[in-house]
mmCIF file of C-alpha atoms and ligand atoms in Angstrom:
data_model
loop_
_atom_site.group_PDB
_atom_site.id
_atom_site.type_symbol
_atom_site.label_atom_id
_atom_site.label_comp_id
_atom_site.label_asym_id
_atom_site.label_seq_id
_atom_site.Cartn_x
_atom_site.Cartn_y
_atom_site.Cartn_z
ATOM 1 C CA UNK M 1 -42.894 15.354 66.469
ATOM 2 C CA UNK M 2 -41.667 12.207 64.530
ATOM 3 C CA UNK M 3 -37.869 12.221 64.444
ATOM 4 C CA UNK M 4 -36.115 9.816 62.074
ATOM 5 C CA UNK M 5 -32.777 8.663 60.592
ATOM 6 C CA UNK M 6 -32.259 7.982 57.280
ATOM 7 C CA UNK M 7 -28.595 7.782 55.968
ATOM 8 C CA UNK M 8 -27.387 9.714 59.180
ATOM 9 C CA UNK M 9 -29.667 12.548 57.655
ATOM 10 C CA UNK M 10 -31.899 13.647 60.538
ATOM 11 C CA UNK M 11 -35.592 14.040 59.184
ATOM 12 C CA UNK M 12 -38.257 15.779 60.874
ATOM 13 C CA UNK M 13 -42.105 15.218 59.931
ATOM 14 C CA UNK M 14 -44.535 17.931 59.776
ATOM 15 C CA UNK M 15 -48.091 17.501 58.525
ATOM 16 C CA UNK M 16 -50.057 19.420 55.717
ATOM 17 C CA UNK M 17 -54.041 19.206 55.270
ATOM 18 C CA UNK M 18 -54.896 19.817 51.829
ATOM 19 C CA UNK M 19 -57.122 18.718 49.182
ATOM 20 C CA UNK M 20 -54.767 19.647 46.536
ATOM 21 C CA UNK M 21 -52.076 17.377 45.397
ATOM 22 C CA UNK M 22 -50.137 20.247 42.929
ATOM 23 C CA UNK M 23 -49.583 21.918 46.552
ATOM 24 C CA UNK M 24 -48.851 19.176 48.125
ATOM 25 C CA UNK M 25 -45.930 18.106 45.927
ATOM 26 C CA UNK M 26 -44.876 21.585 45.743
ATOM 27 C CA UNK M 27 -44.365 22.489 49.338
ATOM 28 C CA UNK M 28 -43.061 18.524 50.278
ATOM 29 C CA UNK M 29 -40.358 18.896 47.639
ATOM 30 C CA UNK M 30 -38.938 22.541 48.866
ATOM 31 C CA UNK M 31 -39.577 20.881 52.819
ATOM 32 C CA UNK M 32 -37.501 17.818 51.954
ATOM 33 C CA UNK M 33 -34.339 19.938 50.732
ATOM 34 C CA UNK M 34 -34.442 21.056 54.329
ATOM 35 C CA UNK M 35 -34.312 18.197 56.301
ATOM 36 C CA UNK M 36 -38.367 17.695 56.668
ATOM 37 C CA UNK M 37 -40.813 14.684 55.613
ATOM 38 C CA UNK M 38 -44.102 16.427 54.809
ATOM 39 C CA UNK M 39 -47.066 13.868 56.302
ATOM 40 C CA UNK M 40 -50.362 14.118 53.715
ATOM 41 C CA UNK M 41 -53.538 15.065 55.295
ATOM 42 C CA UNK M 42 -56.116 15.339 52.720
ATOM 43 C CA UNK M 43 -58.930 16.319 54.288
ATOM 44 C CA UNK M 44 -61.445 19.516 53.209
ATOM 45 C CA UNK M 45 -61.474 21.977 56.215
ATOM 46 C CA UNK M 46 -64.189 24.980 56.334
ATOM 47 C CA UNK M 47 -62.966 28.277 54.828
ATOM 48 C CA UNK M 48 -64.818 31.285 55.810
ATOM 49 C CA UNK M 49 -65.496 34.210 53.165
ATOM 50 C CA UNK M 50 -63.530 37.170 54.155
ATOM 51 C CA UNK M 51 -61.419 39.730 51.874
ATOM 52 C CA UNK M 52 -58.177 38.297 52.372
ATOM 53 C CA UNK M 53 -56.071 35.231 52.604
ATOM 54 C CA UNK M 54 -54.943 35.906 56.440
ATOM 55 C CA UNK M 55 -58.649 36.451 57.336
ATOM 56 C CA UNK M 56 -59.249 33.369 55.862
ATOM 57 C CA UNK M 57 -56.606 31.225 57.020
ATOM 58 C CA UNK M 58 -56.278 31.203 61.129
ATOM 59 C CA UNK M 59 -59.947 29.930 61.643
ATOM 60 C CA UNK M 60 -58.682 27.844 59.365
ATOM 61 C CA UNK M 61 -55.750 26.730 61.499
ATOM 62 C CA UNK M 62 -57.755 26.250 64.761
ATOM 63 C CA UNK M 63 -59.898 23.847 63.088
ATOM 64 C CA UNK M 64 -57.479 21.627 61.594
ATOM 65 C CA UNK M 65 -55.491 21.863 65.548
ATOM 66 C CA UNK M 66 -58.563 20.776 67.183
ATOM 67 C CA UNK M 67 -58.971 17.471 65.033
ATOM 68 C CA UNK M 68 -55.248 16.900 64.778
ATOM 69 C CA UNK M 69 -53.577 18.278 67.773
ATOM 70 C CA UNK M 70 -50.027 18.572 66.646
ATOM 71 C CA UNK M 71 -47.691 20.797 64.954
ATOM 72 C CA UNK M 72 -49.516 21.450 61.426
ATOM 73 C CA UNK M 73 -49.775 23.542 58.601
ATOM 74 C CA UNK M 74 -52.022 24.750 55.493
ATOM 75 C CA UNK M 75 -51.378 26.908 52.730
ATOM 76 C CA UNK M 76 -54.328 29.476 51.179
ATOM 77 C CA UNK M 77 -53.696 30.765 47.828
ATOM 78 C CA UNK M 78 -55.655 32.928 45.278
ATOM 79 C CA UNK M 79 -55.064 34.877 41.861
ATOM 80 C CA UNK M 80 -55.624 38.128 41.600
ATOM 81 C CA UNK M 81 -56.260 39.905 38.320
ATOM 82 C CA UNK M 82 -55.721 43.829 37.962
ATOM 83 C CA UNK M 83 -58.071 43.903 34.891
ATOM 84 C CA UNK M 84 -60.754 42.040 36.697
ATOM 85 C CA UNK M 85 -60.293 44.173 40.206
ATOM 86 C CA UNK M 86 -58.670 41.333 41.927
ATOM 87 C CA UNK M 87 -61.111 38.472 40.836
ATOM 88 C CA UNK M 88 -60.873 35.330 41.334
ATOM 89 C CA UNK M 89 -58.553 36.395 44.596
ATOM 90 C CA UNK M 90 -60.702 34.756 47.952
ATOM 91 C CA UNK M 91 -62.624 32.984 45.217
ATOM 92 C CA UNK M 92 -60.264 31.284 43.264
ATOM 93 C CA UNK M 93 -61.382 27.953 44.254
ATOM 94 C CA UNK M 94 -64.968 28.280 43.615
ATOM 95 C CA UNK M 95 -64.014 29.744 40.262
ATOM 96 C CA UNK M 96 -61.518 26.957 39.037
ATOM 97 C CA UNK M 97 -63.801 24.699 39.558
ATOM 98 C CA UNK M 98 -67.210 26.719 38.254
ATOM 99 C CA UNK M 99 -65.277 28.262 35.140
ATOM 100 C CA UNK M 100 -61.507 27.107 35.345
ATOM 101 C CA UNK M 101 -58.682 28.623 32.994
ATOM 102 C CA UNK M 102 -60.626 28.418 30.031
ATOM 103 C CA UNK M 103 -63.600 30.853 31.667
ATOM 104 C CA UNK M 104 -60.989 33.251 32.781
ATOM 105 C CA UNK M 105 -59.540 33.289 29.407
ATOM 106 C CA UNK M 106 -63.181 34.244 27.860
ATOM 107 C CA UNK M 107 -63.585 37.283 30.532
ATOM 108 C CA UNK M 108 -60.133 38.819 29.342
ATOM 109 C CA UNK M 109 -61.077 38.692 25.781
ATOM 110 C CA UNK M 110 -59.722 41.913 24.286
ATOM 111 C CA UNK M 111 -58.137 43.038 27.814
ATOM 112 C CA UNK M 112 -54.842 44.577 27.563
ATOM 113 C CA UNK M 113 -54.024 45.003 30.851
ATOM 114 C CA UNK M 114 -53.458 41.736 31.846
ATOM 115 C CA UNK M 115 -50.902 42.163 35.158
ATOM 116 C CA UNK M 116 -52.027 39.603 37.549
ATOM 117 C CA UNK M 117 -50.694 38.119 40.860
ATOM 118 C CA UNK M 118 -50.631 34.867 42.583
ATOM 119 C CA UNK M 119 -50.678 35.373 46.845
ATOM 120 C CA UNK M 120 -49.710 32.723 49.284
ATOM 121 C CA UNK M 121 -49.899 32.362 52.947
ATOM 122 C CA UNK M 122 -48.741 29.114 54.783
ATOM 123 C CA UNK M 123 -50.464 29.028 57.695
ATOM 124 C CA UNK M 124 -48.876 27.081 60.479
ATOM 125 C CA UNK M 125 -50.021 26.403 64.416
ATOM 126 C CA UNK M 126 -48.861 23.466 67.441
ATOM 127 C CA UNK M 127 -50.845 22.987 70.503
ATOM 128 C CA UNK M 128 -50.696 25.856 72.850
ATOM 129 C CA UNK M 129 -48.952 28.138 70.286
ATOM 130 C CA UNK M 130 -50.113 31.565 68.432
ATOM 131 C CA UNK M 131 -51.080 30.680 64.777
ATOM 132 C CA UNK M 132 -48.119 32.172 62.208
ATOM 133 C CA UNK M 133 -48.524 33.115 58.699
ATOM 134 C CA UNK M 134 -45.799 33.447 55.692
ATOM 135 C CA UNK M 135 -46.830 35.144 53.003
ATOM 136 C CA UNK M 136 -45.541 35.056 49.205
ATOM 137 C CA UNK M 137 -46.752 37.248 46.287
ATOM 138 C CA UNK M 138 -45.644 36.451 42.998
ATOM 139 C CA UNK M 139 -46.352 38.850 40.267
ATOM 140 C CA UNK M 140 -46.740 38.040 36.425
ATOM 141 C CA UNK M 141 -49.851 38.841 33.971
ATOM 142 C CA UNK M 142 -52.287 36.255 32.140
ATOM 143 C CA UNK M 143 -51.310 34.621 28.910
ATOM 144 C CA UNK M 144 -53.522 34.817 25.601
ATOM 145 C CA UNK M 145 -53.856 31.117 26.113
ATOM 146 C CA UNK M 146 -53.520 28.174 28.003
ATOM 147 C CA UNK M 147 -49.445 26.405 27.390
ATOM 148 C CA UNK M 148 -47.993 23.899 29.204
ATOM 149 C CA UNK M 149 -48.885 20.392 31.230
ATOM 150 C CA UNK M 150 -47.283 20.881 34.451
ATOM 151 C CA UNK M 151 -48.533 22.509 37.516
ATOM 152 C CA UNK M 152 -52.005 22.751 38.585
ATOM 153 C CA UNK M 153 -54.811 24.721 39.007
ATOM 154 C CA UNK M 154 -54.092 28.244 37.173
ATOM 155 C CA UNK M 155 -50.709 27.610 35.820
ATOM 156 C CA UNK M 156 -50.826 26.877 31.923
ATOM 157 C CA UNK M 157 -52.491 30.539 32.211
ATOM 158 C CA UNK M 158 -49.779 32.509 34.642
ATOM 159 C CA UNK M 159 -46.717 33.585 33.030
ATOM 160 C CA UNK M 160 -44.533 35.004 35.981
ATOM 161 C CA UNK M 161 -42.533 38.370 35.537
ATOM 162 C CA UNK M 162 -39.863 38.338 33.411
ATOM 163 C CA UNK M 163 -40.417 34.853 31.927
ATOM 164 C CA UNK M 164 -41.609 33.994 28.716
ATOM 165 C CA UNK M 165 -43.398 30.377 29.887
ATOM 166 C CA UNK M 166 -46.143 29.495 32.075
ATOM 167 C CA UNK M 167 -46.308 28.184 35.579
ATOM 168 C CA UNK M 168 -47.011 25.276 33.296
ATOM 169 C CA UNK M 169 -43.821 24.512 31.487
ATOM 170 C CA UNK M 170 -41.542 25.290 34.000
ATOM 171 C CA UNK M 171 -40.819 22.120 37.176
ATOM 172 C CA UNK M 172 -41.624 21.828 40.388
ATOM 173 C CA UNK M 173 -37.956 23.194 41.262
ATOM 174 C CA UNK M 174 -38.271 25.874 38.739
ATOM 175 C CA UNK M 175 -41.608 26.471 40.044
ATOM 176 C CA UNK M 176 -41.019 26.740 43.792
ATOM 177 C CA UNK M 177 -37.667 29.241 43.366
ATOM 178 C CA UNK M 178 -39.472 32.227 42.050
ATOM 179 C CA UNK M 179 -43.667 31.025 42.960
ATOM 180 C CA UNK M 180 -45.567 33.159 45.693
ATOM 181 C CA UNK M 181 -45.612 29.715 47.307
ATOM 182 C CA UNK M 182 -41.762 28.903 47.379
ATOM 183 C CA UNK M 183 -41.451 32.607 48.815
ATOM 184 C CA UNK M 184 -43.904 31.964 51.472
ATOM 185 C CA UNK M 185 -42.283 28.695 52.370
ATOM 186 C CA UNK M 186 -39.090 30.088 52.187
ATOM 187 C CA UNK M 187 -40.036 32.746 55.185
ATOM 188 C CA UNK M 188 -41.709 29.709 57.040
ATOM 189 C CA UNK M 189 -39.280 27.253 57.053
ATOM 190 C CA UNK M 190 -37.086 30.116 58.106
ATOM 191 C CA UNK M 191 -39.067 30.833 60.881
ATOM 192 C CA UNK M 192 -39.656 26.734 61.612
ATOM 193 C CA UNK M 193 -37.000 25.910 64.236
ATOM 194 C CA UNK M 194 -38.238 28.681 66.657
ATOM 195 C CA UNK M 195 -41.840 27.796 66.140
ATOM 196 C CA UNK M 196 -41.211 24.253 67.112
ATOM 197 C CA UNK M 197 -39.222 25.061 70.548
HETATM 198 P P1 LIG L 201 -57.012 23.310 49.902
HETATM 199 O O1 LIG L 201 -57.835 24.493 50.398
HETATM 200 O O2 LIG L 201 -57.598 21.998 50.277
HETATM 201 O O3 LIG L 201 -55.558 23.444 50.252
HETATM 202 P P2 LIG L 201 -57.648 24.373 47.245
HETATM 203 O O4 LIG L 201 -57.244 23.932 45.884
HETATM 204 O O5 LIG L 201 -59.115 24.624 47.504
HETATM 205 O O6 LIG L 201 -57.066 23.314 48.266
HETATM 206 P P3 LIG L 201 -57.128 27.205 47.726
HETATM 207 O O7 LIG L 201 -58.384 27.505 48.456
HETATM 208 O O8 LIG L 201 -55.883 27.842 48.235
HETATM 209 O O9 LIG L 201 -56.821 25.640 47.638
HETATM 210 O O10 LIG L 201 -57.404 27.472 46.205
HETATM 211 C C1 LIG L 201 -57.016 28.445 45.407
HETATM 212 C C2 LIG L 201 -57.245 28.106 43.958
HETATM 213 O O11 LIG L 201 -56.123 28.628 43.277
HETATM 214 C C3 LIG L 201 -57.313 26.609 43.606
HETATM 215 O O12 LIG L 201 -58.163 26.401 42.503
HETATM 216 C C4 LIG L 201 -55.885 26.271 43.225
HETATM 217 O O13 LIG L 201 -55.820 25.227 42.270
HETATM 218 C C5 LIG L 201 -55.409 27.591 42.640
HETATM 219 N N1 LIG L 201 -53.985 27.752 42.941
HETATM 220 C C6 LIG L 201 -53.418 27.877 44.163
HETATM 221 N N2 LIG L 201 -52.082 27.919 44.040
HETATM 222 C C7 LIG L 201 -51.816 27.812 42.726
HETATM 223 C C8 LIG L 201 -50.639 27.743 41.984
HETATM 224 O O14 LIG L 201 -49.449 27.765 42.556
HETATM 225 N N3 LIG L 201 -50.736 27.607 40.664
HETATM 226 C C9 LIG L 201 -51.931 27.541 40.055
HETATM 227 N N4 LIG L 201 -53.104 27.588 40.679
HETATM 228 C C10 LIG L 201 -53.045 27.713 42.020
#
């Protein structure tokens, strides 16, 4: 583990292997505010099918450990759609990039119920350790259309509970205080300074 000084401001690095930069900026923003310097990895790693995130994720983990060896995390997300029994959910990869926002829109045509839920788990493991998982669910519904530039993936379609705006037109800091993702970090970096020891 890197330690460094910048300002008299101790910084610690951790590393993060994803493809996806939205995450990426996401998750190094909320890390910075507590003393960390998130390290890029941007590699694909193999996901297995199963019915869940956490089923998905610590194969997952042991991968990335055995090409990396050192402390390291990953973060596997879906949205799941009441109206549509949980779809996308394990497949909301494949399906943003087969159909995207615009195909999901066209499958809720005429759906009123349209109570939806992003899920989160950061997945983190070090050499020798157990794997540990954080999980954060945030809950909203699916707007009639796409709004907003910001974000990634599913956002200008996700308006969260109690909010009138999408994922989309709301910042990163916005964004990562209320997001199934700043939840699941939240618990995580939490957790951090024991699973480093
Ligand atoms: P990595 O596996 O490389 O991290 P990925 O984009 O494939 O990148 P996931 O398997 O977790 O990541 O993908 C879930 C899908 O859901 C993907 O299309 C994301 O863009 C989307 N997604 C995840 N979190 C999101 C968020 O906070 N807002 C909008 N869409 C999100």
């Amino acid at each position: 583990m890197t330690l460094r000084h910048q300002g008299g401001l101790s910084t610690q690095k951790m590393s993060f292997v994803t493809t996806n930069l939205g995450k990426f900026k996401e998750i190094s923003a909320q890390m910075a505010g507590h003393g960390y310097v998130l390290e890029h990895i941007r590699t694909p790693y193999p996901e297995i099918q199963a019915d869940s995130l956490e089923a998905t994720i610590v194969p997952g983990l042991q991968w990335v450990l055995e090409r990396y060896e050192r402390p390291i995390m990953i973060d596997d997300s879906g949205l799941f759609i009441d109206g549509l029994r949980g779809f996308p959910g394990v497949y909301s990869s494949y399906v943003f990039k087969t159909i995207g926002c615009d195909g999901i829109l066209n499958l809720m045509k005429g759906m009123t119920d349209r109570r939806a839920r992003f899920e989160c788990c950061i997945g983190f493991i070090a050499p020798g350790k157990d794997p540990f998982i954080a999980k954060g669910v945030a809950h909203g519904s699916i707007s009639q259309e796409k709004a907003g530039t910001g974000g990634f993936g599913y956002d200008p379609i996700f308006v969260h509970e109690g909010y009138s705006k999408t994922y989309a037109q709301v910042d990163i800091a916005e964004k990562n205080s209320i997001s199934h993702r700043g939840r699941a970090l939240a618990k995580f970096i939490e957790e951090l300074p024991k699973l480093l020891v």
